[in-house]
């Protein structure tokens, strides 16, 4: 008899994020495992020390934060993102997103002339860098009028937690090569990172491979490594530990590349989706889990 594993109980079905009370902002979880919307905050103004502390806490707790109704300028964008670290520049040689006249802000604009969009498969940003960006903050001021253009986010913590103890032990200690040339062409960095990483602030373990940048597992023969990677990509991309952000004009998504993956849905051509993104530099290479 065929036994389906669909719907089988998995450990990650235990919710690992819930509402947490803050005094200066309101944070509403977007799913049981990842994502939260932050309200009661105006990002066109300087934040109070209490708001800064609470947004930082929420970022570590929820992995990706969403903000709405924020008509921010480049200066506002940079001021807010700089609270989380030094802002950095994209490592890509040939990129779909384009520089603006501000060296720290890139334009993510798609319309009827677009051949591709950035980030259509699950990934964390620029994992090919020796020290990948800690986070990315995308502001969209134009969204498709007929809907679409959502961004999906996946918790690599919850995906890790759902693995069997045997699989966790097998993956522990392995490293993988992340090759920027796969996405951005020649002249972009290549780096090796642990397959299982340890988040420096939350202390939680997550899976750190993605189909965009990861070329192979260093310690395994190619065929074996490819099979393991294929399993991990499908596992990370499962619905159970994802959330979906439906953009509205003047929304912001701010994600932690150390523990979340994302993918952009291109279901709105020929309509326009347009915004700006800054990235926050990482401070150290990913830590082995
Ligand atoms: C990206 O991953 O490069 C962009 C994500 C998005 O546009 O939603």
Short mmCIF file of C-alpha atoms and ligand atoms in Angstrom, two decimals:
data_model
loop_
_atom_site.label_atom_id
_atom_site.label_comp_id
_atom_site.label_asym_id
_atom_site.label_seq_id
_atom_site.Cartn_x
_atom_site.Cartn_y
_atom_site.Cartn_z
CA UNK A 1 0.00 0.00 0.00
CA UNK A 2 1.26 3.46 -0.86
CA UNK A 3 1.71 5.57 2.26
CA UNK A 4 1.80 9.30 1.71
CA UNK A 5 4.16 11.38 3.82
CA UNK A 6 2.24 14.54 2.95
CA UNK A 7 0.86 15.97 6.16
CA UNK A 8 3.09 13.78 8.32
CA UNK A 9 3.79 15.38 11.68
CA UNK A 10 7.04 17.28 11.72
CA UNK A 11 8.74 18.94 14.64
CA UNK A 12 8.58 22.36 13.00
CA UNK A 13 4.80 22.28 13.32
CA UNK A 14 5.44 23.62 16.82
CA UNK A 15 5.15 27.36 16.33
CA UNK A 16 8.40 29.06 17.22
CA UNK A 17 7.30 32.64 17.18
CA UNK A 18 4.36 34.29 18.80
CA UNK A 19 3.19 37.75 19.75
CA UNK A 20 5.65 39.50 22.03
CA UNK A 21 4.69 42.66 23.93
CA UNK A 22 6.70 45.80 23.23
CA UNK A 23 6.11 49.22 24.75
CA UNK A 24 7.08 51.52 21.85
CA UNK A 25 6.00 49.52 18.74
CA UNK A 26 3.39 46.90 17.87
CA UNK A 27 4.69 43.66 16.33
CA UNK A 28 2.24 41.21 14.79
CA UNK A 29 3.58 37.81 13.62
CA UNK A 30 2.90 36.97 9.97
CA UNK A 31 3.09 33.18 10.38
CA UNK A 32 3.99 30.63 13.08
CA UNK A 33 7.68 30.52 12.07
CA UNK A 34 8.82 33.65 10.30
CA UNK A 35 7.95 37.27 9.68
CA UNK A 36 6.18 40.04 11.57
CA UNK A 37 4.60 43.36 10.71
CA UNK A 38 5.70 46.37 12.74
CA UNK A 39 3.27 49.24 13.29
CA UNK A 40 3.25 52.31 15.51
CA UNK A 41 6.47 53.59 13.97
CA UNK A 42 7.32 56.40 11.53
CA UNK A 43 10.52 55.70 9.61
CA UNK A 44 10.66 59.22 8.18
CA UNK A 45 11.69 60.39 11.67
CA UNK A 46 14.45 59.59 14.13
CA UNK A 47 13.41 56.67 16.31
CA UNK A 48 13.56 56.79 20.10
CA UNK A 49 16.21 54.61 21.80
CA UNK A 50 13.36 52.38 23.04
CA UNK A 51 12.00 51.95 19.50
CA UNK A 52 15.48 51.14 18.19
CA UNK A 53 16.01 48.52 20.91
CA UNK A 54 12.60 46.98 20.28
CA UNK A 55 12.92 46.86 16.48
CA UNK A 56 16.31 45.17 16.91
CA UNK A 57 14.81 42.63 19.29
CA UNK A 58 11.93 41.97 16.88
CA UNK A 59 14.35 41.52 13.98
CA UNK A 60 16.27 38.78 15.79
CA UNK A 61 13.03 37.18 17.00
CA UNK A 62 11.13 37.18 13.66
CA UNK A 63 13.88 37.04 10.95
CA UNK A 64 12.03 39.42 8.63
CA UNK A 65 10.11 42.57 9.50
CA UNK A 66 7.49 44.33 7.40
CA UNK A 67 6.51 47.98 7.57
CA UNK A 68 3.67 49.72 5.73
CA UNK A 69 2.72 53.28 4.83
CA UNK A 70 6.31 54.51 5.04
CA UNK A 71 7.05 57.15 2.39
CA UNK A 72 10.78 57.13 2.93
CA UNK A 73 13.49 59.10 1.13
CA UNK A 74 16.97 57.67 0.45
CA UNK A 75 18.12 59.50 3.61
CA UNK A 76 15.37 57.90 5.71
CA UNK A 77 16.16 54.49 4.23
CA UNK A 78 19.86 54.87 5.00
CA UNK A 79 19.27 56.27 8.49
CA UNK A 80 17.01 53.38 9.47
CA UNK A 81 19.14 50.63 7.91
CA UNK A 82 22.32 52.07 9.47
CA UNK A 83 20.92 51.31 12.93
CA UNK A 84 21.69 47.65 12.18
CA UNK A 85 25.27 48.03 10.93
CA UNK A 86 27.45 49.52 8.26
CA UNK A 87 25.81 49.74 4.86
CA UNK A 88 27.56 47.94 2.05
CA UNK A 89 27.66 47.61 -1.72
CA UNK A 90 26.42 44.79 -3.90
CA UNK A 91 29.21 42.35 -4.91
CA UNK A 92 27.62 41.45 -8.25
CA UNK A 93 29.31 42.22 -11.58
CA UNK A 94 26.28 41.81 -13.89
CA UNK A 95 23.13 42.48 -11.88
CA UNK A 96 19.47 42.99 -12.68
CA UNK A 97 19.12 45.62 -9.98
CA UNK A 98 20.92 48.83 -10.87
CA UNK A 99 22.89 51.49 -9.00
CA UNK A 100 21.28 54.84 -8.32
CA UNK A 101 22.99 58.19 -7.93
CA UNK A 102 23.43 57.28 -4.27
CA UNK A 103 26.30 54.80 -3.82
CA UNK A 104 24.47 52.81 -1.11
CA UNK A 105 21.03 52.54 -2.73
CA UNK A 106 20.15 50.19 -5.61
CA UNK A 107 17.07 50.34 -7.78
CA UNK A 108 14.89 47.23 -8.17
CA UNK A 109 12.61 48.17 -11.03
CA UNK A 110 10.67 45.85 -13.37
CA UNK A 111 8.28 46.70 -16.18
CA UNK A 112 7.11 45.51 -19.59
CA UNK A 113 10.70 45.65 -20.92
CA UNK A 114 12.10 43.35 -18.20
CA UNK A 115 13.55 40.03 -19.34
CA UNK A 116 14.11 38.77 -15.80
CA UNK A 117 13.70 39.96 -12.24
CA UNK A 118 16.10 39.63 -9.34
CA UNK A 119 15.73 36.77 -6.88
CA UNK A 120 13.21 34.40 -8.48
CA UNK A 121 14.46 31.30 -6.66
CA UNK A 122 15.04 30.73 -2.96
CA UNK A 123 18.27 32.35 -1.81
CA UNK A 124 19.97 34.50 0.76
CA UNK A 125 21.61 37.57 -0.69
CA UNK A 126 25.17 37.32 -2.01
CA UNK A 127 26.08 34.23 -0.01
CA UNK A 128 29.06 34.05 -2.39
CA UNK A 129 30.76 36.82 -0.40
CA UNK A 130 33.34 35.81 2.23
CA UNK A 131 31.21 37.85 4.66
CA UNK A 132 27.67 37.89 3.20
CA UNK A 133 25.36 40.82 3.96
CA UNK A 134 23.72 40.59 7.37
CA UNK A 135 20.47 41.98 6.06
CA UNK A 136 18.69 43.61 3.15
CA UNK A 137 16.03 46.31 3.32
CA UNK A 138 13.76 46.65 0.28
CA UNK A 139 11.32 49.56 -0.10
CA UNK A 140 8.76 49.32 -2.90
CA UNK A 141 6.99 52.53 -3.82
CA UNK A 142 5.17 51.16 -6.89
CA UNK A 143 3.41 47.80 -6.82
CA UNK A 144 1.55 46.06 -9.65
CA UNK A 145 -1.99 47.53 -9.91
CA UNK A 146 -3.66 44.14 -10.44
CA UNK A 147 -1.83 42.35 -7.63
CA UNK A 148 1.11 39.97 -7.68
CA UNK A 149 4.77 40.65 -6.99
CA UNK A 150 4.73 39.11 -3.51
CA UNK A 151 7.93 38.01 -1.81
CA UNK A 152 8.16 34.65 -0.05
CA UNK A 153 10.34 34.16 3.02
CA UNK A 154 11.49 30.86 4.56
CA UNK A 155 12.89 30.22 8.02
CA UNK A 156 16.10 28.22 7.76
CA UNK A 157 15.87 27.71 11.54
CA UNK A 158 12.54 25.92 11.29
CA UNK A 159 13.80 23.95 8.28
CA UNK A 160 16.84 22.87 10.32
CA UNK A 161 14.76 22.02 13.39
CA UNK A 162 12.56 19.73 11.27
CA UNK A 163 15.49 17.56 10.11
CA UNK A 164 16.04 14.20 11.76
CA UNK A 165 18.84 13.95 14.31
CA UNK A 166 20.66 11.62 11.88
CA UNK A 167 20.52 14.20 9.10
CA UNK A 168 21.61 17.01 11.43
CA UNK A 169 24.62 14.94 12.51
CA UNK A 170 25.47 14.12 8.86
CA UNK A 171 25.36 17.78 7.79
CA UNK A 172 27.26 19.08 10.80
CA UNK A 173 30.86 19.91 9.87
CA UNK A 174 30.23 19.98 6.10
CA UNK A 175 31.06 23.10 4.10
CA UNK A 176 29.82 24.26 0.71
CA UNK A 177 31.19 26.52 -2.01
CA UNK A 178 29.06 29.55 -2.96
CA UNK A 179 30.00 30.90 -6.37
CA UNK A 180 28.86 34.39 -7.38
CA UNK A 181 29.62 33.72 -11.05
CA UNK A 182 26.53 31.46 -11.19
CA UNK A 183 24.32 34.51 -10.71
CA UNK A 184 26.37 37.61 -11.49
CA UNK A 185 28.88 36.35 -14.05
CA UNK A 186 32.66 36.35 -13.93
CA UNK A 187 34.49 38.65 -11.55
CA UNK A 188 32.23 38.06 -8.55
CA UNK A 189 33.38 36.41 -5.30
CA UNK A 190 33.41 32.75 -4.37
CA UNK A 191 33.49 31.56 -0.75
CA UNK A 192 33.13 28.44 1.38
CA UNK A 193 30.66 28.46 4.26
CA UNK A 194 29.41 25.86 6.75
CA UNK A 195 26.27 24.02 5.61
CA UNK A 196 24.82 24.38 9.12
CA UNK A 197 25.34 27.76 10.67
CA UNK A 198 24.83 29.25 14.07
CA UNK A 199 23.22 32.70 14.31
CA UNK A 200 25.45 35.02 16.36
CA UNK A 201 22.54 36.79 18.07
CA UNK A 202 19.76 34.23 18.47
CA UNK A 203 22.08 31.26 19.01
CA UNK A 204 19.80 29.15 16.76
CA UNK A 205 21.02 26.82 14.03
CA UNK A 206 19.96 27.10 10.42
CA UNK A 207 20.72 25.63 6.99
CA UNK A 208 22.97 27.84 4.85
CA UNK A 209 22.89 26.59 1.24
CA UNK A 210 20.83 27.93 -1.65
CA UNK A 211 20.30 26.95 -5.27
CA UNK A 212 21.39 30.32 -6.63
CA UNK A 213 24.90 30.48 -5.24
CA UNK A 214 25.86 27.07 -3.83
CA UNK A 215 27.82 25.06 -6.39
CA UNK A 216 28.80 22.00 -4.33
CA UNK A 217 29.46 20.49 -0.93
CA UNK A 218 33.20 20.47 -0.49
CA UNK A 219 33.60 17.19 1.38
CA UNK A 220 31.35 14.99 -0.81
CA UNK A 221 31.67 13.58 -4.35
CA UNK A 222 29.61 15.72 -6.75
CA UNK A 223 26.78 13.24 -7.27
CA UNK A 224 26.31 12.66 -3.56
CA UNK A 225 26.59 16.34 -2.77
CA UNK A 226 24.14 17.30 -5.52
CA UNK A 227 21.57 14.86 -4.13
CA UNK A 228 21.99 16.29 -0.63
CA UNK A 229 21.73 19.86 -1.92
CA UNK A 230 18.66 19.01 -3.96
CA UNK A 231 16.99 17.59 -0.86
CA UNK A 232 17.94 20.66 1.21
CA UNK A 233 16.64 23.15 -1.39
CA UNK A 234 13.28 21.37 -1.58
CA UNK A 235 13.19 21.09 2.21
CA UNK A 236 13.92 24.81 2.81
CA UNK A 237 11.31 25.76 0.20
CA UNK A 238 8.49 23.81 1.88
CA UNK A 239 5.42 25.86 2.74
CA UNK A 240 5.46 24.89 6.42
CA UNK A 241 8.08 27.44 7.46
CA UNK A 242 7.41 30.18 4.97
CA UNK A 243 5.43 33.37 4.95
CA UNK A 244 4.23 35.49 2.05
CA UNK A 245 4.47 39.25 2.00
CA UNK A 246 1.86 41.03 -0.13
CA UNK A 247 3.38 44.34 -0.99
CA UNK A 248 1.43 47.56 -1.00
CA UNK A 249 2.93 50.83 -2.23
CA UNK A 250 5.36 52.32 0.33
CA UNK A 251 5.99 49.06 2.18
CA UNK A 252 9.35 47.83 3.42
CA UNK A 253 10.63 44.30 3.97
CA UNK A 254 13.78 43.94 6.05
CA UNK A 255 15.24 40.43 6.17
CA UNK A 256 18.08 38.66 7.97
CA UNK A 257 20.20 36.81 5.40
CA UNK A 258 21.78 34.74 8.18
CA UNK A 259 18.60 32.81 8.94
CA UNK A 260 16.02 33.56 6.23
CA UNK A 261 15.81 32.85 2.53
CA UNK A 262 13.50 34.63 0.14
CA UNK A 263 12.22 34.52 -3.40
CA UNK A 264 10.41 37.10 -5.48
CA UNK A 265 7.36 36.09 -7.54
CA UNK A 266 7.22 37.44 -11.10
CA UNK A 267 3.52 37.00 -11.76
CA UNK A 268 2.78 40.61 -12.72
CA UNK A 269 4.43 41.22 -16.12
CA UNK A 270 3.87 43.61 -17.94
CA UNK A 271 2.99 45.69 -14.89
CA UNK A 272 5.47 47.75 -12.91
CA UNK A 273 6.98 46.98 -9.54
CA UNK A 274 9.61 49.45 -8.45
CA UNK A 275 11.67 50.12 -5.37
CA UNK A 276 15.01 50.65 -3.72
CA UNK A 277 17.19 48.43 -1.58
CA UNK A 278 20.10 48.90 0.77
CA UNK A 279 22.16 46.16 2.38
CA UNK A 280 23.75 45.94 5.80
CA UNK A 281 27.22 44.44 5.88
CA UNK A 282 27.85 41.26 7.80
CA UNK A 283 30.42 41.51 10.56
CA UNK A 284 31.90 38.01 10.40
CA UNK A 285 31.77 34.94 8.12
CA UNK A 286 28.87 32.55 8.90
CA UNK A 287 29.65 30.56 12.04
CA UNK A 288 29.63 26.77 11.93
CA UNK A 289 26.55 25.41 13.73
C1 LIG B 1 15.80 39.89 -4.53
O1 LIG B 1 15.81 38.86 -3.93
O2 LIG B 1 16.80 40.21 -5.20
C2 LIG B 1 14.61 40.82 -4.55
C3 LIG B 1 13.45 40.38 -3.73
C4 LIG B 1 12.18 41.05 -4.17
O3 LIG B 1 12.20 41.85 -5.12
O4 LIG B 1 11.13 40.78 -3.60
#
